[in-house]
Amino acid sequence: MRQRRAVRSAAAVLAVFLASATAWGAETPAPGGAVYEMEVMGVQADPQSGAPMVFLRGKQDKRELGMFIGPFEAQAIALPLQGIRPPRPYTHDLMLDALHRLKAKVKRVVITSLRDNTYFADLILDVQGQDMRLDSRPSDAIALALRDDAPILAMEAAFARSPQPSAPDGGERPKP
C-alpha cells in the first residue's frame, strides 16, 4: 500500500515536471551550428588534478570532447559502460524507471555549449509521442542516455576550449 502511494506520488511529481518542460520539436534546429553524434569513450581521472573526466569522441569525424565531472557522476557513467547493473537502483536508474512507467523515454542528449567553464546540455524525452526538452547537466544526461541506449550529440559550440589532457600513463584515452 505504501509502495503504491509512493510510486503514484513520484509519478505525479514527474508528470508535473515533464508537463512543465519546454517542448522542442524534433525538426526544430537547435542554435549553435553543426551537430556531431558522439560516443562515450570512457571515464578516467585527470592526471594533473585527479578530477574525474568523461571523454566523448565523434562517431564520424573523431573530434574529442573531455568534460570534468563529479565522482558520483563518473560512477553513474562508468557502470553502464562496463555492463554493470547495481543490485539496487541508483538515482539515474530510478529516474529512468519512473520515465518508462510514465511511457516516456530518452530520445537523445544534446551537449549545447560551454560557457564560463560549464557545459550545458538538453535532455530530449519522447513523452507519449511528444518531444520534451529539459535543461540538464551533461553528466546526468549522458548517464541516462547510456541506460536508455539513446544517441548523444554535441553542438559545435560545445567544442570551444574543451579540456584535452593526455592519459595518466601517456597512452591513449579510455576505451569504451
mmCIF file of C-alpha atoms in Angstrom:
data_model
loop_
_atom_site.group_PDB
_atom_site.id
_atom_site.type_symbol
_atom_site.label_atom_id
_atom_site.label_comp_id
_atom_site.label_asym_id
_atom_site.label_seq_id
_atom_site.Cartn_x
_atom_site.Cartn_y
_atom_site.Cartn_z
ATOM 1 C CA MET A 1 0.000 0.000 0.000
ATOM 2 C CA ARG A 2 2.744 2.456 0.986
ATOM 3 C CA GLN A 3 4.763 1.431 -2.052
ATOM 4 C CA ARG A 4 1.865 2.127 -4.425
ATOM 5 C CA ARG A 5 1.273 5.506 -2.813
ATOM 6 C CA ALA A 6 4.983 6.334 -3.137
ATOM 7 C CA VAL A 7 5.025 5.272 -6.802
ATOM 8 C CA ARG A 8 1.879 7.327 -7.514
ATOM 9 C CA SER A 9 3.368 10.348 -5.735
ATOM 10 C CA ALA A 10 6.651 10.040 -7.614
ATOM 11 C CA ALA A 11 4.783 9.580 -10.890
ATOM 12 C CA ALA A 12 2.648 12.659 -10.201
ATOM 13 C CA VAL A 13 5.694 14.790 -9.416
ATOM 14 C CA LEU A 14 7.481 13.556 -12.532
ATOM 15 C CA ALA A 15 4.363 14.112 -14.667
ATOM 16 C CA VAL A 16 4.115 17.730 -13.491
ATOM 17 C CA PHE A 17 7.836 18.144 -14.141
ATOM 18 C CA LEU A 18 7.509 16.733 -17.659
ATOM 19 C CA ALA A 19 4.408 18.780 -18.403
ATOM 20 C CA SER A 20 6.227 21.965 -17.428
ATOM 21 C CA ALA A 21 9.221 21.160 -19.644
ATOM 22 C CA THR A 22 9.785 23.169 -22.778
ATOM 23 C CA ALA A 23 8.513 21.356 -25.854
ATOM 24 C CA TRP A 24 11.024 21.187 -28.676
ATOM 25 C CA GLY A 25 10.055 19.510 -31.914
ATOM 26 C CA ALA A 26 12.427 17.014 -33.451
ATOM 27 C CA GLU A 27 12.599 19.039 -36.641
ATOM 28 C CA THR A 28 13.459 22.316 -34.908
ATOM 29 C CA PRO A 29 17.150 23.070 -35.391
ATOM 30 C CA ALA A 30 18.938 23.955 -32.190
ATOM 31 C CA PRO A 31 21.136 27.051 -32.058
ATOM 32 C CA GLY A 32 24.896 26.532 -32.066
ATOM 33 C CA GLY A 33 25.867 25.329 -35.545
ATOM 34 C CA ALA A 34 26.732 21.824 -36.681
ATOM 35 C CA VAL A 35 25.726 18.763 -34.687
ATOM 36 C CA TYR A 36 28.012 15.746 -34.175
ATOM 37 C CA GLU A 37 26.985 12.302 -32.956
ATOM 38 C CA MET A 38 29.288 11.248 -30.139
ATOM 39 C CA GLU A 39 30.240 8.021 -28.402
ATOM 40 C CA VAL A 40 31.369 7.791 -24.799
ATOM 41 C CA MET A 41 34.955 6.545 -24.768
ATOM 42 C CA GLY A 42 35.215 6.226 -21.009
ATOM 43 C CA VAL A 43 35.795 7.879 -17.673
ATOM 44 C CA GLN A 44 39.169 8.484 -16.053
ATOM 45 C CA ALA A 45 40.928 10.839 -13.662
ATOM 46 C CA ASP A 46 42.730 13.903 -14.990
ATOM 47 C CA PRO A 47 46.458 13.211 -14.483
ATOM 48 C CA GLN A 48 47.161 16.685 -13.052
ATOM 49 C CA SER A 49 44.186 17.329 -10.777
ATOM 50 C CA GLY A 50 42.879 13.822 -10.180
ATOM 51 C CA ALA A 51 39.367 15.052 -11.002
ATOM 52 C CA PRO A 52 37.203 12.609 -12.964
ATOM 53 C CA MET A 53 36.542 13.309 -16.629
ATOM 54 C CA VAL A 54 34.284 11.776 -19.232
ATOM 55 C CA PHE A 55 35.628 11.520 -22.779
ATOM 56 C CA LEU A 56 33.481 11.554 -25.890
ATOM 57 C CA ARG A 57 34.551 11.113 -29.500
ATOM 58 C CA GLY A 58 32.685 11.954 -32.688
ATOM 59 C CA LYS A 59 31.448 8.847 -34.476
ATOM 60 C CA GLN A 60 32.188 10.334 -37.896
ATOM 61 C CA ASP A 61 34.924 12.931 -37.511
ATOM 62 C CA LYS A 62 36.636 11.566 -34.347
ATOM 63 C CA ARG A 63 36.607 15.010 -32.670
ATOM 64 C CA GLU A 64 37.134 14.649 -28.947
ATOM 65 C CA LEU A 65 35.366 16.286 -26.064
ATOM 66 C CA GLY A 66 36.548 15.964 -22.464
ATOM 67 C CA MET A 67 34.434 17.182 -19.559
ATOM 68 C CA PHE A 68 35.261 17.356 -15.871
ATOM 69 C CA ILE A 69 32.544 15.676 -13.797
ATOM 70 C CA GLY A 70 31.987 14.727 -10.186
ATOM 71 C CA PRO A 71 32.905 11.328 -8.725
ATOM 72 C CA PHE A 72 29.281 10.180 -8.375
ATOM 73 C CA GLU A 73 28.528 11.165 -11.966
ATOM 74 C CA ALA A 74 31.680 9.333 -13.087
ATOM 75 C CA GLN A 75 30.404 6.177 -11.414
ATOM 76 C CA ALA A 76 26.930 6.664 -12.922
ATOM 77 C CA ILE A 77 28.509 6.803 -16.398
ATOM 78 C CA ALA A 78 31.081 4.037 -15.846
ATOM 79 C CA LEU A 79 28.598 1.397 -14.645
ATOM 80 C CA PRO A 80 26.570 1.075 -17.878
ATOM 81 C CA LEU A 81 29.763 1.338 -19.960
ATOM 82 C CA GLN A 82 31.054 -1.727 -18.120
ATOM 83 C CA GLY A 83 27.719 -3.529 -18.330
ATOM 84 C CA ILE A 84 27.276 -3.480 -14.549
ATOM 85 C CA ARG A 85 23.787 -3.369 -13.051
ATOM 86 C CA PRO A 86 23.823 -2.500 -9.359
ATOM 87 C CA PRO A 87 21.789 -4.749 -7.041
ATOM 88 C CA ARG A 88 19.686 -1.724 -6.023
ATOM 89 C CA PRO A 89 18.795 1.183 -8.321
ATOM 90 C CA TYR A 90 20.964 4.293 -8.300
ATOM 91 C CA THR A 91 19.431 7.721 -8.898
ATOM 92 C CA HIS A 92 19.708 7.511 -12.696
ATOM 93 C CA ASP A 93 18.226 4.003 -12.711
ATOM 94 C CA LEU A 94 15.315 5.225 -10.583
ATOM 95 C CA MET A 95 14.713 8.228 -12.849
ATOM 96 C CA LEU A 96 14.741 6.043 -15.957
ATOM 97 C CA ASP A 97 12.349 3.554 -14.354
ATOM 98 C CA ALA A 98 9.971 6.412 -13.496
ATOM 99 C CA LEU A 99 10.186 7.744 -17.056
ATOM 100 C CA HIS A 100 9.412 4.325 -18.519
ATOM 101 C CA ARG A 101 6.448 3.821 -16.177
ATOM 102 C CA LEU A 102 5.093 7.149 -17.447
ATOM 103 C CA LYS A 103 5.515 5.965 -21.051
ATOM 104 C CA ALA A 104 8.473 8.280 -21.649
ATOM 105 C CA LYS A 105 11.990 7.524 -22.836
ATOM 106 C CA VAL A 106 15.236 9.332 -23.500
ATOM 107 C CA LYS A 107 15.229 10.246 -27.182
ATOM 108 C CA ARG A 108 18.599 11.997 -27.346
ATOM 109 C CA VAL A 109 21.052 14.175 -25.468
ATOM 110 C CA VAL A 110 22.452 17.366 -26.987
ATOM 111 C CA ILE A 111 25.537 18.947 -25.417
ATOM 112 C CA THR A 112 24.828 22.508 -26.466
ATOM 113 C CA SER A 113 27.603 24.785 -25.272
ATOM 114 C CA LEU A 114 30.494 25.610 -22.977
ATOM 115 C CA ARG A 115 30.052 28.888 -21.081
ATOM 116 C CA ASP A 116 32.186 30.122 -18.187
ATOM 117 C CA ASN A 117 33.872 26.695 -17.949
ATOM 118 C CA THR A 118 30.477 24.993 -17.571
ATOM 119 C CA TYR A 119 28.938 22.637 -20.114
ATOM 120 C CA PHE A 120 25.230 22.785 -20.876
ATOM 121 C CA ALA A 121 23.048 20.053 -22.305
ATOM 122 C CA ASP A 122 19.471 19.348 -23.285
ATOM 123 C CA LEU A 123 17.863 16.045 -22.434
ATOM 124 C CA ILE A 124 15.242 15.331 -25.099
ATOM 125 C CA LEU A 125 12.499 12.974 -23.948
ATOM 126 C CA ASP A 126 9.829 11.262 -26.000
ATOM 127 C CA VAL A 127 6.737 11.575 -23.819
ATOM 128 C CA GLN A 128 3.893 9.677 -25.438
ATOM 129 C CA GLY A 129 4.971 10.818 -28.900
ATOM 130 C CA GLN A 130 5.775 14.418 -27.965
ATOM 131 C CA ASP A 131 9.329 15.733 -27.621
ATOM 132 C CA MET A 132 10.147 17.453 -24.350
ATOM 133 C CA ARG A 133 13.390 19.354 -23.782
ATOM 134 C CA LEU A 134 14.858 19.518 -20.291
ATOM 135 C CA ASP A 135 17.870 21.581 -19.277
ATOM 136 C CA SER A 136 20.394 19.133 -17.856
ATOM 137 C CA ARG A 137 23.939 18.739 -16.674
ATOM 138 C CA PRO A 138 25.739 16.799 -19.408
ATOM 139 C CA SER A 139 26.932 14.135 -16.965
ATOM 140 C CA ASP A 140 23.376 13.351 -15.819
ATOM 141 C CA ALA A 141 22.066 13.362 -19.383
ATOM 142 C CA ILE A 142 24.892 11.057 -20.533
ATOM 143 C CA ALA A 143 24.223 8.641 -17.650
ATOM 144 C CA LEU A 144 20.546 8.463 -18.647
ATOM 145 C CA ALA A 145 21.306 8.155 -22.377
ATOM 146 C CA LEU A 146 23.655 5.232 -21.780
ATOM 147 C CA ARG A 147 20.983 3.433 -19.769
ATOM 148 C CA ASP A 148 18.268 4.054 -22.399
ATOM 149 C CA ASP A 149 20.522 3.455 -25.426
ATOM 150 C CA ALA A 150 19.876 6.987 -26.734
ATOM 151 C CA PRO A 151 22.208 8.971 -29.013
ATOM 152 C CA ILE A 152 24.486 11.637 -27.580
ATOM 153 C CA LEU A 153 25.035 14.678 -29.788
ATOM 154 C CA ALA A 154 27.293 17.711 -29.410
ATOM 155 C CA MET A 155 26.850 21.135 -30.975
ATOM 156 C CA GLU A 156 29.850 22.922 -32.465
ATOM 157 C CA ALA A 157 29.720 25.464 -29.612
ATOM 158 C CA ALA A 158 30.494 22.693 -27.085
ATOM 159 C CA PHE A 159 33.973 22.129 -28.527
ATOM 160 C CA ALA A 160 35.331 25.581 -27.640
ATOM 161 C CA ARG A 161 38.232 25.204 -25.188
ATOM 162 C CA SER A 162 37.347 21.618 -24.290
ATOM 163 C CA PRO A 163 39.929 20.211 -21.843
ATOM 164 C CA GLN A 164 42.151 17.673 -23.598
ATOM 165 C CA PRO A 165 44.557 16.150 -21.073
ATOM 166 C CA SER A 166 46.515 13.075 -22.042
ATOM 167 C CA ALA A 167 46.021 9.764 -20.308
ATOM 168 C CA PRO A 168 47.900 9.392 -16.987
ATOM 169 C CA ASP A 169 50.193 6.713 -18.411
ATOM 170 C CA GLY A 170 50.889 8.743 -21.552
ATOM 171 C CA GLY A 171 48.856 6.259 -23.578
ATOM 172 C CA GLU A 172 45.543 6.595 -25.311
ATOM 173 C CA ARG A 173 42.330 7.951 -23.891
ATOM 174 C CA PRO A 174 39.957 5.466 -22.275
ATOM 175 C CA LYS A 175 38.292 2.821 -24.420
ATOM 176 C CA PRO A 176 34.605 2.017 -24.098
#
